[in-house]
PDB file of C-alpha atoms in Angstrom:
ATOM      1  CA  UNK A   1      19.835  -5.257   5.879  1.00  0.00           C
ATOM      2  CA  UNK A   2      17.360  -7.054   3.533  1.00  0.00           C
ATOM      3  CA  UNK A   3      14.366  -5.401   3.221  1.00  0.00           C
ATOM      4  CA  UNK A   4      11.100  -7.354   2.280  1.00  0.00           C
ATOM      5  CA  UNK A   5      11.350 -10.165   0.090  1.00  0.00           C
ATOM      6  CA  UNK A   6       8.709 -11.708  -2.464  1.00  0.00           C
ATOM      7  CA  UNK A   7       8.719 -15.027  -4.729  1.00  0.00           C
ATOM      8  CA  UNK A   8       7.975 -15.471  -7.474  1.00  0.00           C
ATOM      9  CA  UNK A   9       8.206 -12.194  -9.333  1.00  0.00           C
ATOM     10  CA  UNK A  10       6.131 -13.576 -11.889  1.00  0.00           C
ATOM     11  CA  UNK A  11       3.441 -15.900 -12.266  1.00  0.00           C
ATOM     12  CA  UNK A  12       0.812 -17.302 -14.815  1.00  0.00           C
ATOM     13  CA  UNK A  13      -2.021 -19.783 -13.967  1.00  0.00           C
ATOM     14  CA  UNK A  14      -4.945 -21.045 -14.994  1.00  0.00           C
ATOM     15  CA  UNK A  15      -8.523 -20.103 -14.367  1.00  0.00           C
ATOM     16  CA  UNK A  16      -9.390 -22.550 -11.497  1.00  0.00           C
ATOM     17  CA  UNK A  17      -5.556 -23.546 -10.371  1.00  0.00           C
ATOM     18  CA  UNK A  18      -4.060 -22.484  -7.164  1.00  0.00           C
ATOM     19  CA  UNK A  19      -1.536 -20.679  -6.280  1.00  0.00           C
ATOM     20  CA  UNK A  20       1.248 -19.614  -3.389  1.00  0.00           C
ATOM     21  CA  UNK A  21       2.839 -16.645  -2.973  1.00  0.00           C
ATOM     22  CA  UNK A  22       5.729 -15.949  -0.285  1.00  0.00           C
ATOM     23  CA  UNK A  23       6.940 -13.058   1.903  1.00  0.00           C
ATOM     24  CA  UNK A  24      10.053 -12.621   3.753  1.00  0.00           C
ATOM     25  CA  UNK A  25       8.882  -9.916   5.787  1.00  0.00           C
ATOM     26  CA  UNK A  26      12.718  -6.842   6.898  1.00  0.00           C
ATOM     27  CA  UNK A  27      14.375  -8.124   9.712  1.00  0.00           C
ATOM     28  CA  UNK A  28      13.478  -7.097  13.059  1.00  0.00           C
ATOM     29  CA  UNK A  29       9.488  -6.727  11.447  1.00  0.00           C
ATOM     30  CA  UNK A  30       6.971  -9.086  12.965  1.00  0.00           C
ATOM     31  CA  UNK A  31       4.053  -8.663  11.403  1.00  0.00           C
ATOM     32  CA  UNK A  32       3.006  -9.133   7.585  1.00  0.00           C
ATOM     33  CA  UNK A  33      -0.022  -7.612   5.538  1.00  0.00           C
ATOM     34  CA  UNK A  34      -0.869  -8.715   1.956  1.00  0.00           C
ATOM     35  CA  UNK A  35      -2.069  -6.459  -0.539  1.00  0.00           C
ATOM     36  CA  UNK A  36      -3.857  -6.822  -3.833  1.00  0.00           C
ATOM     37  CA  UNK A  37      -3.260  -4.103  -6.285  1.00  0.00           C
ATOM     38  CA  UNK A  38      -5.029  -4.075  -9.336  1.00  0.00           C
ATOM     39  CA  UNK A  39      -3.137  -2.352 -12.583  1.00  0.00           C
ATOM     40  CA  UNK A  40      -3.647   1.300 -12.083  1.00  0.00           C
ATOM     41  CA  UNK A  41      -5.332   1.348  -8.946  1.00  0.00           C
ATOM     42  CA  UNK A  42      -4.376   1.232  -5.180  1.00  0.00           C
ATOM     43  CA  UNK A  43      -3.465  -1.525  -2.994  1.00  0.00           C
ATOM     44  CA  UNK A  44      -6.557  -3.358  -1.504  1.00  0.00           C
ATOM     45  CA  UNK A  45      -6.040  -4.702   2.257  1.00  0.00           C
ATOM     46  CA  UNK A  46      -6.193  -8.706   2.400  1.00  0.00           C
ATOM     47  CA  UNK A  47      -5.217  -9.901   5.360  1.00  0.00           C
ATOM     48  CA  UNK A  48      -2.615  -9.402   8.223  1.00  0.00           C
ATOM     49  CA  UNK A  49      -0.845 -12.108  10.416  1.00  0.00           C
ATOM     50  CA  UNK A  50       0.808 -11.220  13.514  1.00  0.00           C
ATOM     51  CA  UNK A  51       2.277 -14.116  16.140  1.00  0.00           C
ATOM     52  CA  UNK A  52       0.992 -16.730  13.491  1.00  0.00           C
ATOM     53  CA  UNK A  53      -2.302 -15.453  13.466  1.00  0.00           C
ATOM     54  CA  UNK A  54      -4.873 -13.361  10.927  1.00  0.00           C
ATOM     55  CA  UNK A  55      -5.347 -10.404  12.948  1.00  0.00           C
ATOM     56  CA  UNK A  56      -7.446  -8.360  10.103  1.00  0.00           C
ATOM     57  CA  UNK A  57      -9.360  -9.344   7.300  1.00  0.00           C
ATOM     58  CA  UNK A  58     -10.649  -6.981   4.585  1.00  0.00           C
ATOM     59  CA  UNK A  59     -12.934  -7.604   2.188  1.00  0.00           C
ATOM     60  CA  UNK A  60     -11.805 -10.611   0.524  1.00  0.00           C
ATOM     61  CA  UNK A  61     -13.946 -14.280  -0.594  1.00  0.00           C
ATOM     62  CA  UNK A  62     -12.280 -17.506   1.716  1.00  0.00           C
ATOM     63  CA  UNK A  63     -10.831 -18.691  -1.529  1.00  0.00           C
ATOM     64  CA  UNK A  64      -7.811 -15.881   0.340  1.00  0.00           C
ATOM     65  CA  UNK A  65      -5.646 -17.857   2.701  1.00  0.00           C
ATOM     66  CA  UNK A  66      -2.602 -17.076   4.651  1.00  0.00           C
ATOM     67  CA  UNK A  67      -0.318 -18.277   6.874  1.00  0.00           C
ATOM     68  CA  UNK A  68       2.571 -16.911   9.041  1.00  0.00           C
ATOM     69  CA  UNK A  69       5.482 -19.104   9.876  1.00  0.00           C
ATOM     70  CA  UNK A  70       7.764 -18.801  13.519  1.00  0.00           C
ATOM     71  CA  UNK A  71      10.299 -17.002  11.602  1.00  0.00           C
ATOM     72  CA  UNK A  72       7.933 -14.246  10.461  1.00  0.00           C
ATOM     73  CA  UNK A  73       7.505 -15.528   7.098  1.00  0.00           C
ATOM     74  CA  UNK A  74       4.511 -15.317   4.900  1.00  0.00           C
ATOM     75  CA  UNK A  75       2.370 -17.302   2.453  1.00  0.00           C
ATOM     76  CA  UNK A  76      -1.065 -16.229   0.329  1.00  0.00           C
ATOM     77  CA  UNK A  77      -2.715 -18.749  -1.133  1.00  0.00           C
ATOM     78  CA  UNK A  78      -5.396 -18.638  -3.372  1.00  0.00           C
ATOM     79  CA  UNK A  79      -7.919 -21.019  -4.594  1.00  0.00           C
ATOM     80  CA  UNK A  80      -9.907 -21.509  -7.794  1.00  0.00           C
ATOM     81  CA  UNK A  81      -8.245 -18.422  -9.596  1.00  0.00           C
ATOM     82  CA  UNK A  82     -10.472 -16.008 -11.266  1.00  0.00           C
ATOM     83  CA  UNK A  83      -9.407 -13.639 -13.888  1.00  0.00           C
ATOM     84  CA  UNK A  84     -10.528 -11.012 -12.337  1.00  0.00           C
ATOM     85  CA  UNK A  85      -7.678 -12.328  -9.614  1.00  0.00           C
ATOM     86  CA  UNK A  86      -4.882 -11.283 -12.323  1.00  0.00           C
ATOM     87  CA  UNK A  87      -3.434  -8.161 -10.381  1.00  0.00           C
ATOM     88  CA  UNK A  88       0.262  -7.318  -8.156  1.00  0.00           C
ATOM     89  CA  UNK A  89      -0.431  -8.810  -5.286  1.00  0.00           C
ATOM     90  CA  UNK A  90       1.901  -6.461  -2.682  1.00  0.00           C
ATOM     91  CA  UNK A  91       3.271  -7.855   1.136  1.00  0.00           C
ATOM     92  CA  UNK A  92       4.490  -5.367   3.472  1.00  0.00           C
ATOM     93  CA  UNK A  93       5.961  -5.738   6.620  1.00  0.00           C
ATOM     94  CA  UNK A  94       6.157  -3.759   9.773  1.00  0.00           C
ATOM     95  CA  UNK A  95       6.541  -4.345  13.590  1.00  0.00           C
ATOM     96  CA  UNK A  96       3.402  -4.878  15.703  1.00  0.00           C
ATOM     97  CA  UNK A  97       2.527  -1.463  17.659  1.00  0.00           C
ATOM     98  CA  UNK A  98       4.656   0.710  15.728  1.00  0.00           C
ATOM     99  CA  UNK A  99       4.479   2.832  12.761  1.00  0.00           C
ATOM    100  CA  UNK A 100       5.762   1.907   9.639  1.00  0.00           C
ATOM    101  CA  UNK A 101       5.575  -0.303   6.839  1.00  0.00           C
ATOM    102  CA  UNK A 102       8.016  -1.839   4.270  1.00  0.00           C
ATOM    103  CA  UNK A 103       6.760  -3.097   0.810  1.00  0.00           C
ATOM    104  CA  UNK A 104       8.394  -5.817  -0.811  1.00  0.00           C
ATOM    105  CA  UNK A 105       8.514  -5.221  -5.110  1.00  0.00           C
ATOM    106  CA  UNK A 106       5.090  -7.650  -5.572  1.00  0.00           C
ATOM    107  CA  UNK A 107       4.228 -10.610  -7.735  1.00  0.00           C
ATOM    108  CA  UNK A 108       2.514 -10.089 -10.666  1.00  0.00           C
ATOM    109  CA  UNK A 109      -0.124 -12.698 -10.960  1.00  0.00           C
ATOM    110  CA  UNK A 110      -1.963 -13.234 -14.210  1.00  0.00           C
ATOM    111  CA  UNK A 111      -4.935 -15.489 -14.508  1.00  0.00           C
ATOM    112  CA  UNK A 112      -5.877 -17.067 -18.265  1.00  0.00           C
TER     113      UNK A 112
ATOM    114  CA  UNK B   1     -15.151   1.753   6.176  1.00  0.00           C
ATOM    115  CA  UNK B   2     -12.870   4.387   5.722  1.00  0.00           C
ATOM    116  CA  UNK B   3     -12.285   5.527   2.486  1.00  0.00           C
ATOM    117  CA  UNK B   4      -9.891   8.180   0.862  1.00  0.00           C
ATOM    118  CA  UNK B   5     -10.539  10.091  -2.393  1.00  0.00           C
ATOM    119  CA  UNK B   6      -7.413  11.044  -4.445  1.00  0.00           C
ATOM    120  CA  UNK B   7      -7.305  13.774  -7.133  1.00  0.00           C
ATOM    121  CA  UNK B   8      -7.107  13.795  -9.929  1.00  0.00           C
ATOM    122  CA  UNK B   9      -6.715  10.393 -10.870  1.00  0.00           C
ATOM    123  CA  UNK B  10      -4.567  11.699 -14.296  1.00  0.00           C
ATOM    124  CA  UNK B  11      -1.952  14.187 -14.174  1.00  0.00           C
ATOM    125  CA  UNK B  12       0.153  14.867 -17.431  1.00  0.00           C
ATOM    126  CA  UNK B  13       2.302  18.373 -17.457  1.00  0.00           C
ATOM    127  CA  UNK B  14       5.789  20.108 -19.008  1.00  0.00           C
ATOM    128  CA  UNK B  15       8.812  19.918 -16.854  1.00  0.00           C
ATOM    129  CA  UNK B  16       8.971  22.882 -14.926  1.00  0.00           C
ATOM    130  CA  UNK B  17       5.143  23.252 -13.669  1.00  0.00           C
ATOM    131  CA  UNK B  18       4.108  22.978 -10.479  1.00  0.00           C
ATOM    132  CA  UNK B  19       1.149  20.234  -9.201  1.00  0.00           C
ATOM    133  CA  UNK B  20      -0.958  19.708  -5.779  1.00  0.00           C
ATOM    134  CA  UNK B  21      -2.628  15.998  -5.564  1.00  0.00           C
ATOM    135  CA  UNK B  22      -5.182  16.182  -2.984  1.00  0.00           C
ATOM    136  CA  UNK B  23      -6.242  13.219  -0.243  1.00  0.00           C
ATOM    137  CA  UNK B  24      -9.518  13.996   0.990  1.00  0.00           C
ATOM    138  CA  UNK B  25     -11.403  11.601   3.107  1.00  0.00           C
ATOM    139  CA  UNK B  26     -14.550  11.823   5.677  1.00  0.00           C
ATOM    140  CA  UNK B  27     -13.012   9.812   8.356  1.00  0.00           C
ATOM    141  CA  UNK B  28     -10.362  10.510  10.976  1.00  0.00           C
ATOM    142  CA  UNK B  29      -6.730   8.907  10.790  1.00  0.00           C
ATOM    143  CA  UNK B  30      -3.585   8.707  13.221  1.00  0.00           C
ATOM    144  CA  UNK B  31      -0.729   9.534  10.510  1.00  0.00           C
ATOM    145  CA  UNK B  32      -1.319   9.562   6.863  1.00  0.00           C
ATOM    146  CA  UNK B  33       1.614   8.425   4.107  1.00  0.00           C
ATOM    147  CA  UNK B  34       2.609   9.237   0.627  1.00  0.00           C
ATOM    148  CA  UNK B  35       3.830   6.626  -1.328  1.00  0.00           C
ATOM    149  CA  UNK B  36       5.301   7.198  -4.817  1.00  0.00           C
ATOM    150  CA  UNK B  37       5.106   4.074  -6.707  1.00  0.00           C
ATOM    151  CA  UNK B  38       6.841   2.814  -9.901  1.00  0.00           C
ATOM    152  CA  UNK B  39       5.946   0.267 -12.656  1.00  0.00           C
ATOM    153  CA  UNK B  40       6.370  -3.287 -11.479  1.00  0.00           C
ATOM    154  CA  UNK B  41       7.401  -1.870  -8.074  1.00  0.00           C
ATOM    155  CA  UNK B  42       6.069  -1.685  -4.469  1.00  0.00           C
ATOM    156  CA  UNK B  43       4.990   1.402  -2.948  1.00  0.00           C
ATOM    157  CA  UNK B  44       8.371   3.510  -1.307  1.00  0.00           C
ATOM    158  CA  UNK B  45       7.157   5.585   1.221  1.00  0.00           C
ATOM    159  CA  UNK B  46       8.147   9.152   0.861  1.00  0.00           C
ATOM    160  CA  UNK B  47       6.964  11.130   3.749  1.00  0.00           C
ATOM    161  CA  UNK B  48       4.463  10.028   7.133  1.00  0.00           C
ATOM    162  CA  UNK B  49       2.351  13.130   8.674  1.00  0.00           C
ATOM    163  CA  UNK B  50       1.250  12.651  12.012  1.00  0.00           C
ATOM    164  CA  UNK B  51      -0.490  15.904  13.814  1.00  0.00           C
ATOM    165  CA  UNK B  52      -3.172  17.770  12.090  1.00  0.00           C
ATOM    166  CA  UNK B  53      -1.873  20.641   9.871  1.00  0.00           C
ATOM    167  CA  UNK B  54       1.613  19.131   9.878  1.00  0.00           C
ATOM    168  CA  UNK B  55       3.908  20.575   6.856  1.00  0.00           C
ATOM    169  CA  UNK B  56       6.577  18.476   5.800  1.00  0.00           C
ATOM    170  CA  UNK B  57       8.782  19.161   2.956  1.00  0.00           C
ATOM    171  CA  UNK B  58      11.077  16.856   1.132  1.00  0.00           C
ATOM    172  CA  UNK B  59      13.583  18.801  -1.680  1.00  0.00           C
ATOM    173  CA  UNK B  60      10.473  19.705  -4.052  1.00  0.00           C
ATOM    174  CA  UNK B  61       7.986  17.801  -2.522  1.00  0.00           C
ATOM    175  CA  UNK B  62       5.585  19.517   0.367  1.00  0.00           C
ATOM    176  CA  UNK B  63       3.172  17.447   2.350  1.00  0.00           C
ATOM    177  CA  UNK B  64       0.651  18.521   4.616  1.00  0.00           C
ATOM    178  CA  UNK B  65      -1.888  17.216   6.834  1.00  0.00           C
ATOM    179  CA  UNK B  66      -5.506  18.844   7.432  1.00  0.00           C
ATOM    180  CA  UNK B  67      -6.258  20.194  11.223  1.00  0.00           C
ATOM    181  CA  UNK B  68      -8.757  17.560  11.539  1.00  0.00           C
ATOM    182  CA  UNK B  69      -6.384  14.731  10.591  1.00  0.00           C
ATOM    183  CA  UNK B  70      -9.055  13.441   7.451  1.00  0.00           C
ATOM    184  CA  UNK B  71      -7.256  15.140   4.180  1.00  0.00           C
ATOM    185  CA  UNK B  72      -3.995  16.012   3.129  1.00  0.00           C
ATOM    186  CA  UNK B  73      -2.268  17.516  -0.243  1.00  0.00           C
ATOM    187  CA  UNK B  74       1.478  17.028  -2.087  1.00  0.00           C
ATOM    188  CA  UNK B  75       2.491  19.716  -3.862  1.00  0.00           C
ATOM    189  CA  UNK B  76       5.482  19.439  -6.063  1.00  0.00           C
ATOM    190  CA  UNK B  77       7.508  22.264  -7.368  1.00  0.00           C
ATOM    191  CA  UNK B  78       9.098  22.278 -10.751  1.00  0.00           C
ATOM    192  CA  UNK B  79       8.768  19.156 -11.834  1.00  0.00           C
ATOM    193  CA  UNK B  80      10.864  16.639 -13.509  1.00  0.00           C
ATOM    194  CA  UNK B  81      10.323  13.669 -15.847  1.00  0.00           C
ATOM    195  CA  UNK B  82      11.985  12.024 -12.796  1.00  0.00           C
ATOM    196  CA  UNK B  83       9.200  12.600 -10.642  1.00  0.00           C
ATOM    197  CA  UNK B  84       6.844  10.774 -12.960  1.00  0.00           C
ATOM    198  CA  UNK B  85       5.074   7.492 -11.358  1.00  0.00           C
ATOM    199  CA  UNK B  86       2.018   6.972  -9.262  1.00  0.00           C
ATOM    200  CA  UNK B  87       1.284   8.790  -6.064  1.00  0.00           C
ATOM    201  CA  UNK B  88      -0.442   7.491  -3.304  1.00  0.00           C
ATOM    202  CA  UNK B  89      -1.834   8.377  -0.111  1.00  0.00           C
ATOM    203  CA  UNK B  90      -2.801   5.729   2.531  1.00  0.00           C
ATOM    204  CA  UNK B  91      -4.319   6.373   6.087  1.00  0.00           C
ATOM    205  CA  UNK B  92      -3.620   4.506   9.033  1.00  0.00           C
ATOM    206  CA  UNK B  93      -5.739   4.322  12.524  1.00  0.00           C
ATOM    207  CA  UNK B  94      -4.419   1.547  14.918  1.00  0.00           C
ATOM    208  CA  UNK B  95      -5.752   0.483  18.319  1.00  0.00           C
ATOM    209  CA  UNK B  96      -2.841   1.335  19.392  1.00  0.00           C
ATOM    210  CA  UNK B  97      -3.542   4.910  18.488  1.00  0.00           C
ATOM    211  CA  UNK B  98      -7.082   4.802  19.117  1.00  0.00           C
ATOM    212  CA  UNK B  99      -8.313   3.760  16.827  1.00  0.00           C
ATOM    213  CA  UNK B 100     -10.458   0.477  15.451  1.00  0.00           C
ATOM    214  CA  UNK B 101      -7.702  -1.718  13.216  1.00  0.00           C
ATOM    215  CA  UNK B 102      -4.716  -3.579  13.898  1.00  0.00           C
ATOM    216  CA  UNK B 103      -3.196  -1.552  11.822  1.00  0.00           C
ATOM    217  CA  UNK B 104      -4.068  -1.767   8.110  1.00  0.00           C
ATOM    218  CA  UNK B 105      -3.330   1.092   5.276  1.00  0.00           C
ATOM    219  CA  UNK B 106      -6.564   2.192   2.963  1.00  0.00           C
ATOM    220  CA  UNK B 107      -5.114   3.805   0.173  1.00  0.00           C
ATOM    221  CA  UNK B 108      -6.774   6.082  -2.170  1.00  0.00           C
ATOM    222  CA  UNK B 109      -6.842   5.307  -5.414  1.00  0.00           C
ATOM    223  CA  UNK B 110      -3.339   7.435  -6.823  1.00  0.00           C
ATOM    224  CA  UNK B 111      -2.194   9.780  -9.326  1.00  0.00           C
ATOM    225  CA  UNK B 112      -0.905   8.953 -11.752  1.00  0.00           C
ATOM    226  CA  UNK B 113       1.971  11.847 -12.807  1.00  0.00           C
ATOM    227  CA  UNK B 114       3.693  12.431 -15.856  1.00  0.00           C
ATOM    228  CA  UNK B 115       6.060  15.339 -16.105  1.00  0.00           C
ATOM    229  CA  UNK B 116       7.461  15.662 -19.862  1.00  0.00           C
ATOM    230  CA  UNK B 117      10.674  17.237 -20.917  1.00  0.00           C
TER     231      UNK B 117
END
């Protein structure tokens, strides 16, 4: 039973660039929630997306994006990279309505 | 916006000692989680608590969850190297439960444990 997956693992960009990030979310989960972790610190909500929708937004600028797919899968996007974006940027999955969340092993984004 | 205050943010003893990290926060939440983090790694989850003053333990690890539901501590017995990493709490308060998310985790900031030989 796979639990969640992320890709890449790695990733370096430019200040300005844009980037994707994916999320298979554990099978039989339904819902996905990104996190941004910063090195050293705790995960910081994002977003959530539940039947294809954002359900939740924290406290994030627009230049955050997201998208669900039909089979549950995930994307983040994020446009005009800052450096202060550099940071593990964390999905987790779970199943609407229930307790319980999965994190997948993040991508490490760094922004030069 | 409900925050949570970990302490202490640095924790650096011998094998053997014992430690408490405490979770203290002014708002209420439906279950509260430890997660125990490595380098490069996502959060594991090692333990939800649920009812207020829930004890759970786990081998050397005891959790527990304030009456009110708004604080909780770990306390670790003896530690080893191998329990060095990050330690984090994170609160949860769904509709579903009452509360006013979907269902989002605030975590505190962690601990960040290191037990030497």
């Amino acid at each position: 039973d796979a639990g969640v997956t992320q890709s890449p693992t790695h990733l370096i960009k430019t200040r300005g660039q844009q980037v994707t990030l994916r999320c298979s979310p554990k099978s039989g989960h339904d819902t996905v929630s990104w996190y941004q972790q910063a090195l050293g610190q705790g995960p910081q909500f994002i977003f959530q997306y539940y039947e294809e929708e954002e359900r939740q937004r924290g406290n994030f600028p627009d230049r955050f994006s997201g998208h669900q797919f039909p089979n549950y899968s995930s994307e983040l996007n994020v446009n005009a990279l800052l450096l202060g974006d550099s940071a593990l940027y964390l999905c987790a999955s779970s199943l609407w309505g229930a307790e319980g969340y999965t994190f997948g092993s993040g991508t490490r984004l760094t922004v030069v | 916006t409900q925050l949570l205050e970990q302490s202490p943010q640095f924790l650096s003893i011998q094998e053997g000692e014992n430690l408490t990290v405490y979770c203290n926060s002014s708002s209420v939440f439906s279950s509260l989680q430890w997660y125990r983090q490595e380098p490069g790694e996502g959060p594991v989850l090692l333990v939800t608590v649920v009812t207020g003053g829930e004890v759970k333990k786990l081998k050397r690890l005891t959790f527990q969850f304030g009456d009110a539901r708004k604080d909780s501590s770990l306390h670790i017995t003896a530690a080893q190297p191998g329990d060095t990493g990050l330690y984090l709490c994170a609160g949860d308060f769904p509709l579903w439960a009452g509360g006013t998310s979907y269902g989002k985790l605030t975590f505190g900031q962690g601990t960040i444990l290191t037990v030497h030989p």
